[in-house]
Amino acid sequence: MIDYGLTEYQTAIRNLACEIAEKEIRPVAAEYDREGKFPWPVVKVLAETDLFRVFIDDKYGGLTDGTPIMNMVIVTEELSKACAGIALSFAGTALGAIPIILSGSEEQKQRWLPDVAAGKKLAAFALTEPQAGSDAGAVKTTALRDGDHYVLNGTKQWITNGGEAELYSVIALTNPAKGPRGASCIVVEKGTPGFSFGKKEDKLGIRASATRELIFQDCRVPVENCLGREGTGFITAMKTFDASRPGVGAQALGIAQGAFDLALEYACTRRQFGAPIGSFQGVRFMLADMAMKIEAARALVYATARHIDKQPKERPTLYSAMSKCYASDVAMEVTVDAVQIFGGYGYMHDYPIEKYMRDAKITQIYEGTNQIQRDEMARSLISGFHARHSARA
Ligand SMILES: Cc1cc2nc3c(=O)[nH]c(=O)nc-3n(C[C@H](O)[C@H](O)[C@H](O)COP(=O)(O)OP(=O)(O)OC[C@H]3O[C@@H](n4cnc5c(N)ncnc54)[C@H](O)[C@@H]3O)c2cc1C
């Protein structure tokens, strides 16, 4: 791998995450995938080794060394090399905590973040609804004010860490007449009366991750749980994606690298026609392309994460969308080719490679599909052009 100039701290957390991935995740990845079990034993190890602290400010029990997003990226990538579904318990918690980090008051951060940093509480982010996927502005869940509470009603769909997390950053309409401009981001704690979960989804990939419906029926939540001002929920959601999408890029990167490592080993050891298959040009060129795309994706994901850490006040929408979109497209291409290199064995559940292909697909879909990412990139580029030209005129 290219020397990306990681700091001493970043190198240490990468080595630690790598060790956990090899010792605690790889040996159980197939079992958790097959049975769709939530990886609580791994979560416990991540908590004990302080890895949930790496994306949370030191003031709230975290340990970032000033680079929370880069740290989140590094840990997610390493864990995902062994199993992206298990890694998502970590990355989904970061996604759920980011709204608190970005929009929470000092009191809210003190109240919720130390438990996340200690790994005592997992978090989740809830935006999607049955009729509001790419069109996130179409959310219908309401949170209507009643005295010093909001009363939540509605259903959120396909929420990562659903049912397992303790803290949910939920986008709901506090002023339905205003549509998306009337949305707020409200933290709902598991166990709040009126808050329940639907069935766990049976999925193609990332099967160790829990994906569930959140159901709110006259669920009363104190007004103190609203992050930022009422009506700023959508801004919080979009800023959250700006920060979290390099994390999806890192997950995709880990999947691609994990699949590549197995494919390279296989190409060097599997013999046909009296020679390793890696000696045939058709296979060699595939390996070269796979490695080249992975390294290009890594450079983009790392550069974006570093940019966000250095310029936390700037909106990195363009680069976040690029890093998520590019790395996930690479993950899909690389894992399909990895299965090809394994030939018929690649098609068998007995071999670990097909799981990478199944896991890769979701990275092109969630936190905004890659069509939506391309749309965001184009919007950002075109509005940048107009802004520059109107400034000159
Ligand atoms: C396993 C899993 C975990 C998830 N976790 C979470 C979570 O933790 N929190 C959360 O809030 N959500 C979560 N989601 C939801 C996810 O973010 C949405 O599925 C995603 O945003 C796409 O929405 P949709 O599935 O409704 O697809 P749709 O919006 O119905 O899109 C269907 C197809 O149409 C395309 N399309 C739609 N609109 C356009 C357009 N304007 N231009 C071009 N193409 C378009 C899409 O790209 C896609 O190919 C999760 C989903 C899954 C499957």
PDB file of C-alpha atoms in Angstrom, residues 156-375:
ATOM      1  CA  LYS A 156     -38.937   4.621   9.493  1.00  0.00           C
ATOM      2  CA  GLN A 157     -37.746   1.862   7.185  1.00  0.00           C
ATOM      3  CA  TRP A 158     -34.494  -0.128   6.870  1.00  0.00           C
ATOM      4  CA  ILE A 159     -32.658   1.469   9.752  1.00  0.00           C
ATOM      5  CA  THR A 160     -29.144   0.142  10.344  1.00  0.00           C
ATOM      6  CA  ASN A 161     -28.543  -0.939  13.970  1.00  0.00           C
ATOM      7  CA  GLY A 162     -32.358  -0.821  14.353  1.00  0.00           C
ATOM      8  CA  GLY A 163     -33.453  -2.627  17.511  1.00  0.00           C
ATOM      9  CA  GLU A 164     -29.856  -2.991  18.745  1.00  0.00           C
ATOM     10  CA  ALA A 165     -28.943   0.688  19.194  1.00  0.00           C
ATOM     11  CA  GLU A 166     -29.966   2.698  22.238  1.00  0.00           C
ATOM     12  CA  LEU A 167     -29.926   6.128  20.534  1.00  0.00           C
ATOM     13  CA  TYR A 168     -31.779   7.080  17.324  1.00  0.00           C
ATOM     14  CA  SER A 169     -31.312  10.388  15.503  1.00  0.00           C
ATOM     15  CA  VAL A 170     -34.708  10.651  13.826  1.00  0.00           C
ATOM     16  CA  ILE A 171     -35.782  13.107  11.112  1.00  0.00           C
ATOM     17  CA  ALA A 172     -39.432  14.047  11.661  1.00  0.00           C
ATOM     18  CA  LEU A 173     -41.727  16.919  10.719  1.00  0.00           C
ATOM     19  CA  THR A 174     -42.276  19.333  13.591  1.00  0.00           C
ATOM     20  CA  ASN A 175     -44.095  21.644  11.169  1.00  0.00           C
ATOM     21  CA  PRO A 176     -45.674  19.442   8.446  1.00  0.00           C
ATOM     22  CA  ALA A 177     -47.086  22.452   6.575  1.00  0.00           C
ATOM     23  CA  LYS A 178     -43.530  23.517   5.697  1.00  0.00           C
ATOM     24  CA  GLY A 179     -42.519  20.098   4.291  1.00  0.00           C
ATOM     25  CA  PRO A 180     -38.750  19.435   4.478  1.00  0.00           C
ATOM     26  CA  ARG A 181     -38.214  22.961   5.892  1.00  0.00           C
ATOM     27  CA  GLY A 182     -40.389  21.899   8.822  1.00  0.00           C
ATOM     28  CA  ALA A 183     -38.265  18.845   9.645  1.00  0.00           C
ATOM     29  CA  SER A 184     -36.244  18.481  12.820  1.00  0.00           C
ATOM     30  CA  CYS A 185     -33.690  15.966  14.052  1.00  0.00           C
ATOM     31  CA  ILE A 186     -34.797  14.449  17.353  1.00  0.00           C
ATOM     32  CA  VAL A 187     -32.950  11.894  19.478  1.00  0.00           C
ATOM     33  CA  VAL A 188     -35.244   9.078  20.578  1.00  0.00           C
ATOM     34  CA  GLU A 189     -33.974   6.597  23.140  1.00  0.00           C
ATOM     35  CA  LYS A 190     -34.782   2.914  22.988  1.00  0.00           C
ATOM     36  CA  GLY A 191     -37.379   2.037  25.594  1.00  0.00           C
ATOM     37  CA  THR A 192     -39.350   5.278  25.171  1.00  0.00           C
ATOM     38  CA  PRO A 193     -43.070   4.317  25.375  1.00  0.00           C
ATOM     39  CA  GLY A 194     -44.659   4.309  21.909  1.00  0.00           C
ATOM     40  CA  PHE A 195     -41.357   3.423  20.186  1.00  0.00           C
ATOM     41  CA  SER A 196     -41.103  -0.139  18.860  1.00  0.00           C
ATOM     42  CA  PHE A 197     -39.349  -2.115  16.125  1.00  0.00           C
ATOM     43  CA  GLY A 198     -40.526  -4.097  13.110  1.00  0.00           C
ATOM     44  CA  LYS A 199     -39.080  -7.408  12.020  1.00  0.00           C
ATOM     45  CA  LYS A 200     -35.406  -7.758  11.207  1.00  0.00           C
ATOM     46  CA  GLU A 201     -34.921  -7.707   7.420  1.00  0.00           C
ATOM     47  CA  ASP A 202     -33.536 -10.773   5.634  1.00  0.00           C
ATOM     48  CA  LYS A 203     -30.925  -9.349   3.255  1.00  0.00           C
ATOM     49  CA  LEU A 204     -28.668 -10.221   0.305  1.00  0.00           C
ATOM     50  CA  GLY A 205     -25.513  -9.007   2.054  1.00  0.00           C
ATOM     51  CA  ILE A 206     -24.214  -7.309   5.213  1.00  0.00           C
ATOM     52  CA  ARG A 207     -26.321  -9.947   6.939  1.00  0.00           C
ATOM     53  CA  ALA A 208     -24.664  -9.498  10.338  1.00  0.00           C
ATOM     54  CA  SER A 209     -26.004  -5.960  10.394  1.00  0.00           C
ATOM     55  CA  ALA A 210     -29.469  -5.447  11.881  1.00  0.00           C
ATOM     56  CA  THR A 211     -31.866  -3.587   9.580  1.00  0.00           C
ATOM     57  CA  ARG A 212     -35.291  -2.881  11.050  1.00  0.00           C
ATOM     58  CA  GLU A 213     -38.350  -0.662  10.907  1.00  0.00           C
ATOM     59  CA  LEU A 214     -38.787   1.925  13.655  1.00  0.00           C
ATOM     60  CA  ILE A 215     -42.430   2.410  14.623  1.00  0.00           C
ATOM     61  CA  PHE A 216     -43.615   5.517  16.473  1.00  0.00           C
ATOM     62  CA  GLN A 217     -47.137   5.525  17.894  1.00  0.00           C
ATOM     63  CA  ASP A 218     -47.894   8.550  20.060  1.00  0.00           C
ATOM     64  CA  CYS A 219     -44.300   8.392  21.253  1.00  0.00           C
ATOM     65  CA  ARG A 220     -43.601  11.299  23.641  1.00  0.00           C
ATOM     66  CA  VAL A 221     -40.078  12.698  23.577  1.00  0.00           C
ATOM     67  CA  PRO A 222     -38.896  15.719  25.624  1.00  0.00           C
ATOM     68  CA  VAL A 223     -38.301  18.906  23.606  1.00  0.00           C
ATOM     69  CA  GLU A 224     -34.723  18.925  24.952  1.00  0.00           C
ATOM     70  CA  ASN A 225     -34.033  16.017  22.559  1.00  0.00           C
ATOM     71  CA  CYS A 226     -34.310  18.205  19.452  1.00  0.00           C
ATOM     72  CA  LEU A 227     -30.858  18.769  17.919  1.00  0.00           C
ATOM     73  CA  GLY A 228     -30.416  22.413  16.900  1.00  0.00           C
ATOM     74  CA  ARG A 229     -33.372  24.654  16.140  1.00  0.00           C
ATOM     75  CA  GLU A 230     -36.713  23.267  15.016  1.00  0.00           C
ATOM     76  CA  GLY A 231     -36.846  23.164  11.214  1.00  0.00           C
ATOM     77  CA  THR A 232     -33.118  22.489  10.744  1.00  0.00           C
ATOM     78  CA  GLY A 233     -33.458  18.698  10.575  1.00  0.00           C
ATOM     79  CA  PHE A 234     -32.806  18.483   6.860  1.00  0.00           C
ATOM     80  CA  ILE A 235     -29.706  20.618   7.052  1.00  0.00           C
ATOM     81  CA  THR A 236     -28.469  18.337   9.834  1.00  0.00           C
ATOM     82  CA  ALA A 237     -29.254  15.268   7.703  1.00  0.00           C
ATOM     83  CA  MET A 238     -27.369  16.632   4.678  1.00  0.00           C
ATOM     84  CA  LYS A 239     -24.370  17.711   6.787  1.00  0.00           C
ATOM     85  CA  THR A 240     -24.409  14.267   8.385  1.00  0.00           C
ATOM     86  CA  PHE A 241     -24.134  12.616   4.958  1.00  0.00           C
ATOM     87  CA  ASP A 242     -21.308  14.977   4.020  1.00  0.00           C
ATOM     88  CA  ALA A 243     -19.342  13.599   6.972  1.00  0.00           C
ATOM     89  CA  SER A 244     -20.477   9.983   6.844  1.00  0.00           C
ATOM     90  CA  ARG A 245     -20.226   9.179   3.110  1.00  0.00           C
ATOM     91  CA  PRO A 246     -16.426   8.785   3.189  1.00  0.00           C
ATOM     92  CA  GLY A 247     -17.252   6.103   5.800  1.00  0.00           C
ATOM     93  CA  VAL A 248     -19.334   4.229   3.219  1.00  0.00           C
ATOM     94  CA  GLY A 249     -16.405   4.732   0.833  1.00  0.00           C
ATOM     95  CA  ALA A 250     -14.145   3.165   3.467  1.00  0.00           C
ATOM     96  CA  GLN A 251     -16.498   0.247   3.914  1.00  0.00           C
ATOM     97  CA  ALA A 252     -16.456  -0.293   0.151  1.00  0.00           C
ATOM     98  CA  LEU A 253     -12.672   0.007   0.133  1.00  0.00           C
ATOM     99  CA  GLY A 254     -12.347  -2.626   2.861  1.00  0.00           C
ATOM    100  CA  ILE A 255     -14.663  -4.970   0.955  1.00  0.00           C
ATOM    101  CA  ALA A 256     -12.688  -4.476  -2.270  1.00  0.00           C
ATOM    102  CA  GLN A 257      -9.317  -4.965  -0.564  1.00  0.00           C
ATOM    103  CA  GLY A 258     -10.541  -8.018   1.352  1.00  0.00           C
ATOM    104  CA  ALA A 259     -11.784  -9.634  -1.858  1.00  0.00           C
ATOM    105  CA  PHE A 260      -8.639  -8.681  -3.768  1.00  0.00           C
ATOM    106  CA  ASP A 261      -6.328 -10.200  -1.150  1.00  0.00           C
ATOM    107  CA  LEU A 262      -8.143 -13.535  -1.440  1.00  0.00           C
ATOM    108  CA  ALA A 263      -8.225 -13.371  -5.237  1.00  0.00           C
ATOM    109  CA  LEU A 264      -4.483 -12.647  -5.437  1.00  0.00           C
ATOM    110  CA  GLU A 265      -3.688 -15.587  -3.170  1.00  0.00           C
ATOM    111  CA  TYR A 266      -5.960 -17.826  -5.220  1.00  0.00           C
ATOM    112  CA  ALA A 267      -4.400 -16.674  -8.496  1.00  0.00           C
ATOM    113  CA  CYS A 268      -0.959 -17.558  -7.131  1.00  0.00           C
ATOM    114  CA  THR A 269      -1.940 -21.017  -5.865  1.00  0.00           C
ATOM    115  CA  ARG A 270      -4.666 -22.406  -8.144  1.00  0.00           C
ATOM    116  CA  ARG A 271      -3.078 -24.325 -11.024  1.00  0.00           C
ATOM    117  CA  GLN A 272      -4.566 -25.070 -14.432  1.00  0.00           C
ATOM    118  CA  PHE A 273      -2.742 -26.158 -17.603  1.00  0.00           C
ATOM    119  CA  GLY A 274       0.224 -26.970 -15.366  1.00  0.00           C
ATOM    120  CA  ALA A 275       0.711 -23.388 -14.161  1.00  0.00           C
ATOM    121  CA  PRO A 276      -0.736 -20.955 -11.584  1.00  0.00           C
ATOM    122  CA  ILE A 277      -3.754 -19.166 -13.083  1.00  0.00           C
ATOM    123  CA  GLY A 278      -1.982 -15.900 -12.171  1.00  0.00           C
ATOM    124  CA  SER A 279       0.478 -16.619 -14.969  1.00  0.00           C
ATOM    125  CA  PHE A 280      -2.239 -16.193 -17.630  1.00  0.00           C
ATOM    126  CA  GLN A 281      -2.566 -12.722 -19.071  1.00  0.00           C
ATOM    127  CA  GLY A 282      -6.377 -12.725 -18.795  1.00  0.00           C
ATOM    128  CA  VAL A 283      -6.090 -13.151 -15.021  1.00  0.00           C
ATOM    129  CA  ARG A 284      -3.008 -10.940 -14.601  1.00  0.00           C
ATOM    130  CA  PHE A 285      -4.718  -7.959 -16.234  1.00  0.00           C
ATOM    131  CA  MET A 286      -7.755  -8.426 -14.003  1.00  0.00           C
ATOM    132  CA  LEU A 287      -5.516  -8.385 -10.920  1.00  0.00           C
ATOM    133  CA  ALA A 288      -3.719  -5.270 -12.131  1.00  0.00           C
ATOM    134  CA  ASP A 289      -6.969  -3.401 -12.814  1.00  0.00           C
ATOM    135  CA  MET A 290      -8.421  -4.423  -9.467  1.00  0.00           C
ATOM    136  CA  ALA A 291      -5.369  -3.214  -7.530  1.00  0.00           C
ATOM    137  CA  MET A 292      -5.205   0.030  -9.504  1.00  0.00           C
ATOM    138  CA  LYS A 293      -8.868   0.891  -8.881  1.00  0.00           C
ATOM    139  CA  ILE A 294      -8.599   0.077  -5.168  1.00  0.00           C
ATOM    140  CA  GLU A 295      -5.599   2.359  -4.729  1.00  0.00           C
ATOM    141  CA  ALA A 296      -7.327   5.182  -6.634  1.00  0.00           C
ATOM    142  CA  ALA A 297     -10.416   4.772  -4.425  1.00  0.00           C
ATOM    143  CA  ARG A 298      -8.284   4.782  -1.288  1.00  0.00           C
ATOM    144  CA  ALA A 299      -6.522   7.990  -2.347  1.00  0.00           C
ATOM    145  CA  LEU A 300      -9.891   9.714  -2.916  1.00  0.00           C
ATOM    146  CA  VAL A 301     -11.495   8.463   0.309  1.00  0.00           C
ATOM    147  CA  TYR A 302      -8.476   9.409   2.439  1.00  0.00           C
ATOM    148  CA  ALA A 303      -8.107  12.809   0.792  1.00  0.00           C
ATOM    149  CA  THR A 304     -11.793  13.561   1.385  1.00  0.00           C
ATOM    150  CA  ALA A 305     -11.651  12.460   5.031  1.00  0.00           C
ATOM    151  CA  ARG A 306      -8.562  14.610   5.616  1.00  0.00           C
ATOM    152  CA  HIS A 307     -10.194  17.572   3.917  1.00  0.00           C
ATOM    153  CA  ILE A 308     -13.252  17.286   6.199  1.00  0.00           C
ATOM    154  CA  ASP A 309     -11.057  17.096   9.303  1.00  0.00           C
ATOM    155  CA  LYS A 310      -9.035  20.138   8.185  1.00  0.00           C
ATOM    156  CA  GLN A 311     -11.990  22.248   7.039  1.00  0.00           C
ATOM    157  CA  PRO A 312     -14.854  21.239   9.349  1.00  0.00           C
ATOM    158  CA  LYS A 313     -16.852  24.387   8.542  1.00  0.00           C
ATOM    159  CA  GLU A 314     -16.779  23.860   4.763  1.00  0.00           C
ATOM    160  CA  ARG A 315     -19.467  21.730   3.031  1.00  0.00           C
ATOM    161  CA  PRO A 316     -17.530  18.880   1.355  1.00  0.00           C
ATOM    162  CA  THR A 317     -20.640  17.591  -0.476  1.00  0.00           C
ATOM    163  CA  LEU A 318     -18.931  17.173  -3.860  1.00  0.00           C
ATOM    164  CA  TYR A 319     -15.965  15.178  -2.553  1.00  0.00           C
ATOM    165  CA  SER A 320     -18.009  13.133  -0.063  1.00  0.00           C
ATOM    166  CA  ALA A 321     -20.353  12.086  -2.870  1.00  0.00           C
ATOM    167  CA  MET A 322     -17.373  11.294  -5.137  1.00  0.00           C
ATOM    168  CA  SER A 323     -15.613   9.173  -2.541  1.00  0.00           C
ATOM    169  CA  LYS A 324     -18.754   7.171  -1.663  1.00  0.00           C
ATOM    170  CA  CYS A 325     -19.761   6.718  -5.284  1.00  0.00           C
ATOM    171  CA  TYR A 326     -16.339   5.886  -6.708  1.00  0.00           C
ATOM    172  CA  ALA A 327     -15.266   3.522  -3.941  1.00  0.00           C
ATOM    173  CA  SER A 328     -18.570   1.639  -4.012  1.00  0.00           C
ATOM    174  CA  ASP A 329     -18.467   1.257  -7.808  1.00  0.00           C
ATOM    175  CA  VAL A 330     -14.912  -0.041  -7.429  1.00  0.00           C
ATOM    176  CA  ALA A 331     -16.032  -2.467  -4.699  1.00  0.00           C
ATOM    177  CA  MET A 332     -18.729  -3.867  -6.980  1.00  0.00           C
ATOM    178  CA  GLU A 333     -16.373  -4.256  -9.959  1.00  0.00           C
ATOM    179  CA  VAL A 334     -13.547  -5.745  -7.914  1.00  0.00           C
ATOM    180  CA  THR A 335     -15.727  -8.261  -6.077  1.00  0.00           C
ATOM    181  CA  VAL A 336     -17.365  -9.450  -9.311  1.00  0.00           C
ATOM    182  CA  ASP A 337     -13.876  -9.963 -10.777  1.00  0.00           C
ATOM    183  CA  ALA A 338     -12.707 -11.693  -7.602  1.00  0.00           C
ATOM    184  CA  VAL A 339     -15.536 -14.219  -7.971  1.00  0.00           C
ATOM    185  CA  GLN A 340     -14.485 -14.664 -11.609  1.00  0.00           C
ATOM    186  CA  ILE A 341     -10.903 -15.434 -10.588  1.00  0.00           C
ATOM    187  CA  PHE A 342     -12.186 -18.110  -8.201  1.00  0.00           C
ATOM    188  CA  GLY A 343     -14.144 -19.667 -11.087  1.00  0.00           C
ATOM    189  CA  GLY A 344     -16.795 -22.201  -9.997  1.00  0.00           C
ATOM    190  CA  TYR A 345     -15.423 -22.222  -6.456  1.00  0.00           C
ATOM    191  CA  GLY A 346     -16.222 -18.511  -6.312  1.00  0.00           C
ATOM    192  CA  TYR A 347     -19.874 -19.342  -6.761  1.00  0.00           C
ATOM    193  CA  MET A 348     -19.979 -21.627  -3.723  1.00  0.00           C
ATOM    194  CA  HIS A 349     -20.978 -20.510  -0.239  1.00  0.00           C
ATOM    195  CA  ASP A 350     -18.194 -22.765   1.085  1.00  0.00           C
ATOM    196  CA  TYR A 351     -15.653 -20.247  -0.183  1.00  0.00           C
ATOM    197  CA  PRO A 352     -15.479 -16.770   1.381  1.00  0.00           C
ATOM    198  CA  ILE A 353     -15.409 -14.790  -1.865  1.00  0.00           C
ATOM    199  CA  GLU A 354     -19.083 -14.591  -2.922  1.00  0.00           C
ATOM    200  CA  LYS A 355     -19.951 -12.900   0.369  1.00  0.00           C
ATOM    201  CA  TYR A 356     -17.779  -9.916  -0.605  1.00  0.00           C
ATOM    202  CA  MET A 357     -19.794  -9.519  -3.801  1.00  0.00           C
ATOM    203  CA  ARG A 358     -23.074  -9.653  -1.866  1.00  0.00           C
ATOM    204  CA  ASP A 359     -21.765  -7.183   0.720  1.00  0.00           C
ATOM    205  CA  ALA A 360     -20.445  -4.752  -1.904  1.00  0.00           C
ATOM    206  CA  LYS A 361     -23.846  -4.097  -3.472  1.00  0.00           C
ATOM    207  CA  ILE A 362     -25.305  -2.157  -0.557  1.00  0.00           C
ATOM    208  CA  THR A 363     -22.521   0.424  -0.706  1.00  0.00           C
ATOM    209  CA  GLN A 364     -23.921   1.568  -4.076  1.00  0.00           C
ATOM    210  CA  ILE A 365     -27.380   1.920  -2.534  1.00  0.00           C
ATOM    211  CA  TYR A 366     -27.440   3.326   0.972  1.00  0.00           C
ATOM    212  CA  GLU A 367     -26.690   6.828   2.233  1.00  0.00           C
ATOM    213  CA  GLY A 368     -27.995   7.904  -1.166  1.00  0.00           C
ATOM    214  CA  THR A 369     -27.813   5.665  -4.244  1.00  0.00           C
ATOM    215  CA  ASN A 370     -24.986   6.270  -6.680  1.00  0.00           C
ATOM    216  CA  GLN A 371     -27.458   7.918  -9.058  1.00  0.00           C
ATOM    217  CA  ILE A 372     -28.236  10.408  -6.302  1.00  0.00           C
ATOM    218  CA  GLN A 373     -24.486  10.884  -5.607  1.00  0.00           C
ATOM    219  CA  ARG A 374     -23.910  11.710  -9.283  1.00  0.00           C
ATOM    220  CA  ASP A 375     -26.823  14.094  -9.168  1.00  0.00           C
TER     221      ASP A 375
END
